[in-house]
Coordinates of C-alpha atoms in Angstrom, one line a residue:
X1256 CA 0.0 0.0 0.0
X1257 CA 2.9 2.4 0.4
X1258 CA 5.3 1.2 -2.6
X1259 CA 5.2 3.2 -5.7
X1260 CA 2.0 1.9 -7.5
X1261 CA 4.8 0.7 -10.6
X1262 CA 6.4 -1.2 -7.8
X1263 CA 3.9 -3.2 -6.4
X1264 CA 2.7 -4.2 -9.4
X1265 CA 5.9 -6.1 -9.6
X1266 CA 6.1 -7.2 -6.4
X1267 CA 2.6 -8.3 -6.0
X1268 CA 0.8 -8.6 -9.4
X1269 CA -2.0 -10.9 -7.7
X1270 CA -3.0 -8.6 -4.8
X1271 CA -6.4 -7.1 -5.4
X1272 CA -5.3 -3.9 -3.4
X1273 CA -2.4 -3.6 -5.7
X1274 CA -4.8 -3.9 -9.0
X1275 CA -6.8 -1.5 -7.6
X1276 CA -4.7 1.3 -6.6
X1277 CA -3.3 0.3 -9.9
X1278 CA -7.0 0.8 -11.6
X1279 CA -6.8 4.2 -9.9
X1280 CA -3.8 5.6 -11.2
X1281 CA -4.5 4.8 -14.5
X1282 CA -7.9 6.0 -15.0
X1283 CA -6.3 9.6 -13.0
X1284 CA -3.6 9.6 -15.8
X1285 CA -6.8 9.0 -18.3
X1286 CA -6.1 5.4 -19.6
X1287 CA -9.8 4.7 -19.1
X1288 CA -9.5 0.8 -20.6
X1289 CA -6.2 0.1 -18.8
X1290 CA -8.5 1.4 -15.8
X1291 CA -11.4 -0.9 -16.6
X1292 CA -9.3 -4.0 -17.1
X1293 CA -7.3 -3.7 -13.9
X1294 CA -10.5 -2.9 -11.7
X1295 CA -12.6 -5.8 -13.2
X1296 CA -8.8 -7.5 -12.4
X1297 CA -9.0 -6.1 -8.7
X1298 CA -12.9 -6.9 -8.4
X1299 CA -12.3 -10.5 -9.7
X1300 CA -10.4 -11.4 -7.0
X1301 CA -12.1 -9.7 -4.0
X1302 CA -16.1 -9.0 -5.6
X1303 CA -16.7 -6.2 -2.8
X1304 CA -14.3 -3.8 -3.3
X1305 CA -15.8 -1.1 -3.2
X1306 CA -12.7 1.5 -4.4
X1307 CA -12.4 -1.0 -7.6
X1308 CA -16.1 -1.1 -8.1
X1309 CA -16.3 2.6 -8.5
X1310 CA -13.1 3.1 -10.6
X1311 CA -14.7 0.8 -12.7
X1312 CA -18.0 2.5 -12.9
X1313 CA -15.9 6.0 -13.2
X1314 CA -13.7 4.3 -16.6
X1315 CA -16.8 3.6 -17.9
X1316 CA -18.5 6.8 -17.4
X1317 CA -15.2 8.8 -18.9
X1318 CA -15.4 6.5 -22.2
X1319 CA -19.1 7.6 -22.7
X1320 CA -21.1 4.8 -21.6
X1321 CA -22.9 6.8 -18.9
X1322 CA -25.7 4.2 -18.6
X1323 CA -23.2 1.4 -17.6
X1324 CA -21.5 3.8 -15.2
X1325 CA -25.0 4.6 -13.9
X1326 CA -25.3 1.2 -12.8
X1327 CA -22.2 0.6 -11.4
X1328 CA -21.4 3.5 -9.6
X1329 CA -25.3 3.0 -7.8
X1330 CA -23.8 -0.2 -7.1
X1331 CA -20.9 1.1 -5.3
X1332 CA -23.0 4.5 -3.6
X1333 CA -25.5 1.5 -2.4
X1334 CA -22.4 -0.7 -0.8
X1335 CA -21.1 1.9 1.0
X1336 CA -22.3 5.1 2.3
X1337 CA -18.6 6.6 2.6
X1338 CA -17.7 6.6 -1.0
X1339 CA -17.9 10.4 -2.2
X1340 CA -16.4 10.0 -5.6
X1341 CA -19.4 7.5 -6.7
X1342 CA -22.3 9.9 -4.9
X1343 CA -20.6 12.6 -6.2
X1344 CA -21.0 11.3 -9.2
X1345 CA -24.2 10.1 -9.4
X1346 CA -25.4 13.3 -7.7
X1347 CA -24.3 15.4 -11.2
X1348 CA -25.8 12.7 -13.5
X1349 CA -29.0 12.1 -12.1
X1350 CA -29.1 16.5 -12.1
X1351 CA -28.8 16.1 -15.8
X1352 CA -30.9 13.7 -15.7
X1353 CA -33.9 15.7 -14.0
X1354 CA -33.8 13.0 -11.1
X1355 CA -34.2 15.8 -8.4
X1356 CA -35.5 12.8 -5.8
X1357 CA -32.2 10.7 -6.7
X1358 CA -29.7 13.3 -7.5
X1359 CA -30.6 15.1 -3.7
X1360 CA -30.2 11.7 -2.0
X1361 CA -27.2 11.4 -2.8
X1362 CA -25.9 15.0 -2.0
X1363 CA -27.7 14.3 2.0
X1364 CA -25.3 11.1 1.6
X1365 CA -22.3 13.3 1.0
X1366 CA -23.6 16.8 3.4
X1367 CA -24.2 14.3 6.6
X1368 CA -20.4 13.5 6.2
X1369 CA -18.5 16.3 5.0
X1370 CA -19.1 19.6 6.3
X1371 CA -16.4 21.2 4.2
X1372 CA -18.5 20.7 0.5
X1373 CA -22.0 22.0 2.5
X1374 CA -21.7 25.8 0.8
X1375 CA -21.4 23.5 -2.5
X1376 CA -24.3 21.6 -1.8
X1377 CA -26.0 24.0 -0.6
X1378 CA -25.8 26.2 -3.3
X1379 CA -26.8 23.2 -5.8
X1380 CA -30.3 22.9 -3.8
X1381 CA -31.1 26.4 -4.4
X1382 CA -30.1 26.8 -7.5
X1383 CA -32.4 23.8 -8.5
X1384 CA -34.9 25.2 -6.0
X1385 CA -35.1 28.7 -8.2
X1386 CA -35.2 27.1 -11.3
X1387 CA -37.5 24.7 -10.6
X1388 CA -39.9 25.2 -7.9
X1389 CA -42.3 22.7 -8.6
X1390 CA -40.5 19.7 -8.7
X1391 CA -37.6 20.8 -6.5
X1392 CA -39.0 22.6 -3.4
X1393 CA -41.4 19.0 -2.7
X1394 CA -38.0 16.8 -3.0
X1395 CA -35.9 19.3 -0.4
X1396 CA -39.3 19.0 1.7
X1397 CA -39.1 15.3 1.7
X1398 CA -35.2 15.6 2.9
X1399 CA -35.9 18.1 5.4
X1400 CA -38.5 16.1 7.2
X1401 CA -35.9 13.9 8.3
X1402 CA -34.2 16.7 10.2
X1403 CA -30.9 15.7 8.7
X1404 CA -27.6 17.1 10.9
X1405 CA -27.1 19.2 7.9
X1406 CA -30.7 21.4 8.1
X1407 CA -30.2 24.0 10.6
X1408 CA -26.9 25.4 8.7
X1409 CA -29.2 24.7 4.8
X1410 CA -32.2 27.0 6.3
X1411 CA -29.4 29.9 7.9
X1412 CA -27.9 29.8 4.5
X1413 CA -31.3 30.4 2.8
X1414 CA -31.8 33.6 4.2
X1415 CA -28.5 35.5 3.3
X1416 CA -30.6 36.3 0.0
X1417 CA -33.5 37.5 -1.5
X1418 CA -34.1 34.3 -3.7
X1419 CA -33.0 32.0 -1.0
X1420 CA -35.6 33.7 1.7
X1421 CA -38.6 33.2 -0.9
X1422 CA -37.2 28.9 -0.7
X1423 CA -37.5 29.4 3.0
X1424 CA -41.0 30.5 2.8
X1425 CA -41.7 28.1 0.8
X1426 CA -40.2 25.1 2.4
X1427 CA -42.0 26.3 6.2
X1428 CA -45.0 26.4 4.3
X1429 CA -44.5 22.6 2.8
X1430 CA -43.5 21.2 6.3
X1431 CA -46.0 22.8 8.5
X1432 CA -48.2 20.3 8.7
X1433 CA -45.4 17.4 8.4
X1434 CA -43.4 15.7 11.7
X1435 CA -40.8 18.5 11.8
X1436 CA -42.1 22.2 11.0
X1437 CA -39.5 25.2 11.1
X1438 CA -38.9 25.6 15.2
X1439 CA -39.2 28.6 16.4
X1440 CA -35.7 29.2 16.1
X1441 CA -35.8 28.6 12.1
X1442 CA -38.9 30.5 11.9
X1443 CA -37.4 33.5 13.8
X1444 CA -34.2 33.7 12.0
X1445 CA -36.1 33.7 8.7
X1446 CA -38.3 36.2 10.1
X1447 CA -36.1 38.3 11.0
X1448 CA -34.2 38.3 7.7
X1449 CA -37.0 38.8 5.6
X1450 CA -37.8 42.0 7.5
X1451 CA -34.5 43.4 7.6
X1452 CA -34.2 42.9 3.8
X1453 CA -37.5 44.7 3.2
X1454 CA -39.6 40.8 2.3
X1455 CA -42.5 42.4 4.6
X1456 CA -44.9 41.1 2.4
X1457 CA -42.9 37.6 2.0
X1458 CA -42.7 37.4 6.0
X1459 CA -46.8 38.3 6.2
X1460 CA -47.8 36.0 4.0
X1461 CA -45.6 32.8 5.5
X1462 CA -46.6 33.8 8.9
X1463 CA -50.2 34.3 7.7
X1464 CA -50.2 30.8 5.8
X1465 CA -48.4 29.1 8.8
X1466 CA -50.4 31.1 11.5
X1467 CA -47.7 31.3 13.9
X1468 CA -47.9 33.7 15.3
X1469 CA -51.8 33.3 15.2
X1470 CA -52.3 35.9 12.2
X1471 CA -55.7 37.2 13.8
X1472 CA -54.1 39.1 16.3
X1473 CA -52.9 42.3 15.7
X1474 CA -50.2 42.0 18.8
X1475 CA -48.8 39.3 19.6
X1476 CA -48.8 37.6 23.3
X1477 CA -51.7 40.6 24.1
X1478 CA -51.9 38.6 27.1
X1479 CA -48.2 38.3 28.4
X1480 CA -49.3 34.0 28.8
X1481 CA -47.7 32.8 25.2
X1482 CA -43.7 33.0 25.3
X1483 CA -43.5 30.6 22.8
X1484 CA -44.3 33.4 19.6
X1485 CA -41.1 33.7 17.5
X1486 CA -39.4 37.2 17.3
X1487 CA -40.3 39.8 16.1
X1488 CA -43.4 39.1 16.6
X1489 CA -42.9 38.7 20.4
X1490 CA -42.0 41.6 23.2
X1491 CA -38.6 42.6 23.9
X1492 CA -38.6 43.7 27.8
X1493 CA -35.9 46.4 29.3
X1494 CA -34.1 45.5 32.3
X1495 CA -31.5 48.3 33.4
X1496 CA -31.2 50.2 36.4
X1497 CA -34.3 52.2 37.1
X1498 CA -36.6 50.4 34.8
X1499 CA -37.1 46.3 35.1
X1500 CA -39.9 44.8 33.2
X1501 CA -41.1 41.2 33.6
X1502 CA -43.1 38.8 32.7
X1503 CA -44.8 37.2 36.0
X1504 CA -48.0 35.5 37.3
X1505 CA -50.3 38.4 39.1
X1506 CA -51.1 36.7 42.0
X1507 CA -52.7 39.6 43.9
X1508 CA -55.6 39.9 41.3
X1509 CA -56.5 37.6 38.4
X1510 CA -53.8 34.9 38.8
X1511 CA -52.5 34.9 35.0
X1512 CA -49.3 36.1 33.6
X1513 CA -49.1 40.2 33.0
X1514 CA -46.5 42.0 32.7
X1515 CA -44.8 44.3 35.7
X1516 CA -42.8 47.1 35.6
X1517 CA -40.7 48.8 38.6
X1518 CA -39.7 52.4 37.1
X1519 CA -38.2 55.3 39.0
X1520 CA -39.8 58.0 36.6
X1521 CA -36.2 59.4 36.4
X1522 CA -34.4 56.9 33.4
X1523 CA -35.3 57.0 29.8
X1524 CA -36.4 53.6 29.4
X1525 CA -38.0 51.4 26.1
X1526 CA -39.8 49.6 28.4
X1527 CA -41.4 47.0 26.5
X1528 CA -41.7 46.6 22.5
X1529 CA -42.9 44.7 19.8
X1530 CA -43.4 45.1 15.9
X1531 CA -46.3 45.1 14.2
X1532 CA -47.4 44.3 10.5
X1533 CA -50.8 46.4 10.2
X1534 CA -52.4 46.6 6.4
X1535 CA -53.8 50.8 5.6
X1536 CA -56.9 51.2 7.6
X1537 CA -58.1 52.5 10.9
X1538 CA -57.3 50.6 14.6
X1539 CA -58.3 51.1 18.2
X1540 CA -55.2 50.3 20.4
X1541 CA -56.4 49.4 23.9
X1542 CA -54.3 48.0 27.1
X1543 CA -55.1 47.5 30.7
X1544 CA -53.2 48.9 33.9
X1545 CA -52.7 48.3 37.1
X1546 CA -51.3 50.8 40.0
X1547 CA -49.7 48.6 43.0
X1548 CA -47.6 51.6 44.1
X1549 CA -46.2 54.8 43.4
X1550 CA -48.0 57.4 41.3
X1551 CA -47.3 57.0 37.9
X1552 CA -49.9 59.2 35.8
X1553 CA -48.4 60.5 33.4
X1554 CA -44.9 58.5 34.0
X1555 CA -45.5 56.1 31.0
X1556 CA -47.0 56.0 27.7
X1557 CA -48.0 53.8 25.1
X1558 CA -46.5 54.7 21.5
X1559 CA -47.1 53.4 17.8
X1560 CA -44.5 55.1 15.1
X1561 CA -44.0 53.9 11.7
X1562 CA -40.9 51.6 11.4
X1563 CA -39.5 53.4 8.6
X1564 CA -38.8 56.9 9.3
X1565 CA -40.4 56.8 13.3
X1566 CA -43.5 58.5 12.1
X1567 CA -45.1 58.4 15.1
X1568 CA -48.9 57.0 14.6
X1569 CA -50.3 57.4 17.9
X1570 CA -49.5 58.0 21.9
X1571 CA -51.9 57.5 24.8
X1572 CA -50.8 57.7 28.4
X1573 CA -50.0 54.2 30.0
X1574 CA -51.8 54.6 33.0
X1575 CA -54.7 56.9 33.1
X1576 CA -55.3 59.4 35.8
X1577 CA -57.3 57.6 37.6
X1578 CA -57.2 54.6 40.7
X1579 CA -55.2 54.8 43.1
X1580 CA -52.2 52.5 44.9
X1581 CA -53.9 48.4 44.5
X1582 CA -56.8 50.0 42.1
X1583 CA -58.6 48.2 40.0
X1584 CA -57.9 47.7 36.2
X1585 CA -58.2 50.6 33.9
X1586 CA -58.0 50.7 30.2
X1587 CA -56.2 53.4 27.8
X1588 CA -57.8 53.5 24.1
X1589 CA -56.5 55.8 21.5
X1590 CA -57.7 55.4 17.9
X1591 CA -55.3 55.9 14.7
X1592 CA -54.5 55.5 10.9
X1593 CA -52.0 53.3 9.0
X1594 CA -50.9 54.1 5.7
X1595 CA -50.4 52.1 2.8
X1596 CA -46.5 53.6 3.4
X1597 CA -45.9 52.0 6.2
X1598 CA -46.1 48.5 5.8
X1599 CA -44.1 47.6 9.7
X1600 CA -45.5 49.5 13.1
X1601 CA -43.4 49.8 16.1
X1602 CA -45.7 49.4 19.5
X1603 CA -43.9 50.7 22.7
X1604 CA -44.5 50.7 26.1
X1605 CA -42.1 53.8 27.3
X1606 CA -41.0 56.0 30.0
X1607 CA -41.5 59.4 30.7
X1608 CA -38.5 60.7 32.7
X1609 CA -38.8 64.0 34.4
X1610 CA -35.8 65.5 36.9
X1611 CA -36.8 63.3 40.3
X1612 CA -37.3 60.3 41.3
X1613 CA -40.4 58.8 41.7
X1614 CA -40.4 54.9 42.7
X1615 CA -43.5 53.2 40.9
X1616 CA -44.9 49.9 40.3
X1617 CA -47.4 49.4 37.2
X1618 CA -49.3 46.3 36.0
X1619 CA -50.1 45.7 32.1
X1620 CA -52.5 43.5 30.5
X1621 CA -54.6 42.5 27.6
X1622 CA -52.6 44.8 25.1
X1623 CA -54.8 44.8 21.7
X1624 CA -54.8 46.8 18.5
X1625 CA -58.5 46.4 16.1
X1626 CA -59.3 47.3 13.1
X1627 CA -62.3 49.6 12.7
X1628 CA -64.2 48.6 10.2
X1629 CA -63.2 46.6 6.8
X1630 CA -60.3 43.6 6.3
X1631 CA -58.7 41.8 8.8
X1632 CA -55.0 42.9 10.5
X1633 CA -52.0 41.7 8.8

């Protein structure tokens, strides 16, 4: 095995490793029948070698008798799992061939093995994908239903594109309903770059056709009791010093999750966020509060701006000037307009700094945004 190949031919004529590293060398310096003859040689005296098998099959595909090497070279991808110059192979023929189911079986063969040629084979799926849709996107499907070792890093690569984000939609869409949907992780990261590459309509109508986030509701987790909603449709909660915000069962009053804020009425504070995908049309925003201390009238408001270009939409203050420390549950309302310009909403829970301090405690609940009158949300 570690003699020149001219050497152990001599030495060994009869040894099928010999005849097939032999068979190798020859077909690499293109003697395609010297090749042939010395594999058949190799196979002849030990029938399952595989690396003679597939030099073999290889000879025959370089002299132009593809449908021999077809046969023989799915012999030797069938006898062993590890042999990337037959899959290889097979995976470009049966491409030409329009075999999409048998040409990508071959390439999860060779990307649950080597990580190095993913990009490659990664970038053969999409092309296929874009160039044919129909009969591609069902085959990937198939593939990814299997949760392969190689998915997570297929779907991430999807979204560095426009092209490759509308084959993510696409695919969530196809294995929604199958044993292994997009997790919330998948599903966030393709949310996330659909909207910051301007898809807004692409990333409506997935989560729309996939309903998670459940597409009749306007904001998401209204109610504080779902963490399970993918960003951005989910809130993003401050915690810094003089403003924590939390997520947490009220057990002095109803007993289900709201959220509750501590704010000193002295930091500039984001408190709680969330985007927003509302079509043109009028909405009533509503939201509940409740006081447990402090007096914070006036403190905190509730904002909606456009996403692009912070048009601000609407304001109404947080906590109305009413109740009083442990009151009961009041509700700000404030009606507005959306454009057909501003396709993305930013909803914000924020604080109202003034030049003391002012220790407060604030409950919030049952945070809703409806249209008036005509189509549903977005």
């Amino acid at each position: 095995m570690r003699a020149p190949v001219g050497a152990a031919i001599r030495i060994a004529p009869g040894s099928p490793q010999v005849l097939q590293r032999a068979a190798e060398a020859e077909l690499a310096a293109g003697r395609t029948d010297n090749a042939a003859a010395l594999g058949r040689d190799a196979l002849a005296r030990s029938p399952f070698d595989v690396r003679a098998l597939r030099t073999v099959g290889l000879a025959e595909a370089q002299a132009g008798r593809r449908d021999a090497a077809d046969e023989i070279l799915t012999l030797a991808g069938n006898w062993s799992l590890r042999d990337d110059p037959a899959h290889a192979w097979l995976v470009e023929h049966r491409l030409r061939a329009g075999d999409y189911s048998s040409a990508f079986a071959h390439a999860d063969t060779l990307a649950r093995r080597r990580v190095d040629i993913h990009p490659q084979i990664f970038e053969l799926f999409s092309v296929a994908a874009a160039a044919d849709p129909k009969r591609v996107l069902p085959v990937l499907a198939r593939l990814l239903v299997a949760d392969p070792p190689w998915r997570s890093a297929y779907l991430s690569s999807l979204n560095t594109t426009t092209e490759g984000l509308l084959t993510a939609g696409n695919l969530a869409i196809l294995l929604q309903s199958s044993p292994t949907p997009f997790t919330n992780a998948e599903l966030q990261r393709f949310y996330g770059q659909s909207f910051e590459r301007g898809q807004v309509d692409l990333l409506v109508t997935v989560r729309t056709r996939l309903n998670r986030p459940r597409a009749d509701s306007a904001v998401t987790n209204g109610g504080f009791d779902d963490p399970t909603a993918p960003a951005p449709f989910q809130w993003t909660l401050i915690q810094k010093a003089g403003a924590v915000a939390q997520i947490i069962g009220d057990d002095l009053d109803r007993g289900d999750p709201a959220l509750r804020v501590e704010y000193d009425g002295y930091s500039t504070a984001d408190i709680a966020q969330q985007r927003t995908f509302l079509s043109a049309g009028r909405y009533r925003f509503r939201a509940e509060s409740r006081i447990e201390a402090g007096e914070p009238a006036g403190r905190m408001e509730w904002v909606i701006t456009c996403a692009t270009g912070d048009a601000r939409l609407a304001s109404v203050p947080a906590v109305p000037g009413l109740g009083a420390d442990g009151g009961a549950w009041t509700t700000s309302t404030v009606d507005f307009s959306v454009s057909a310009a501003c396709p993305s909403q930013l909803l914000e829970l924020r604080g109202l700094p003034r030049d003391r301090r002012t220790p407060m405690v604030v409950w919030f609940d049952q945070v809703a945004i409806a249209q008036l009158g005509g189509a549903p949300n977005r």
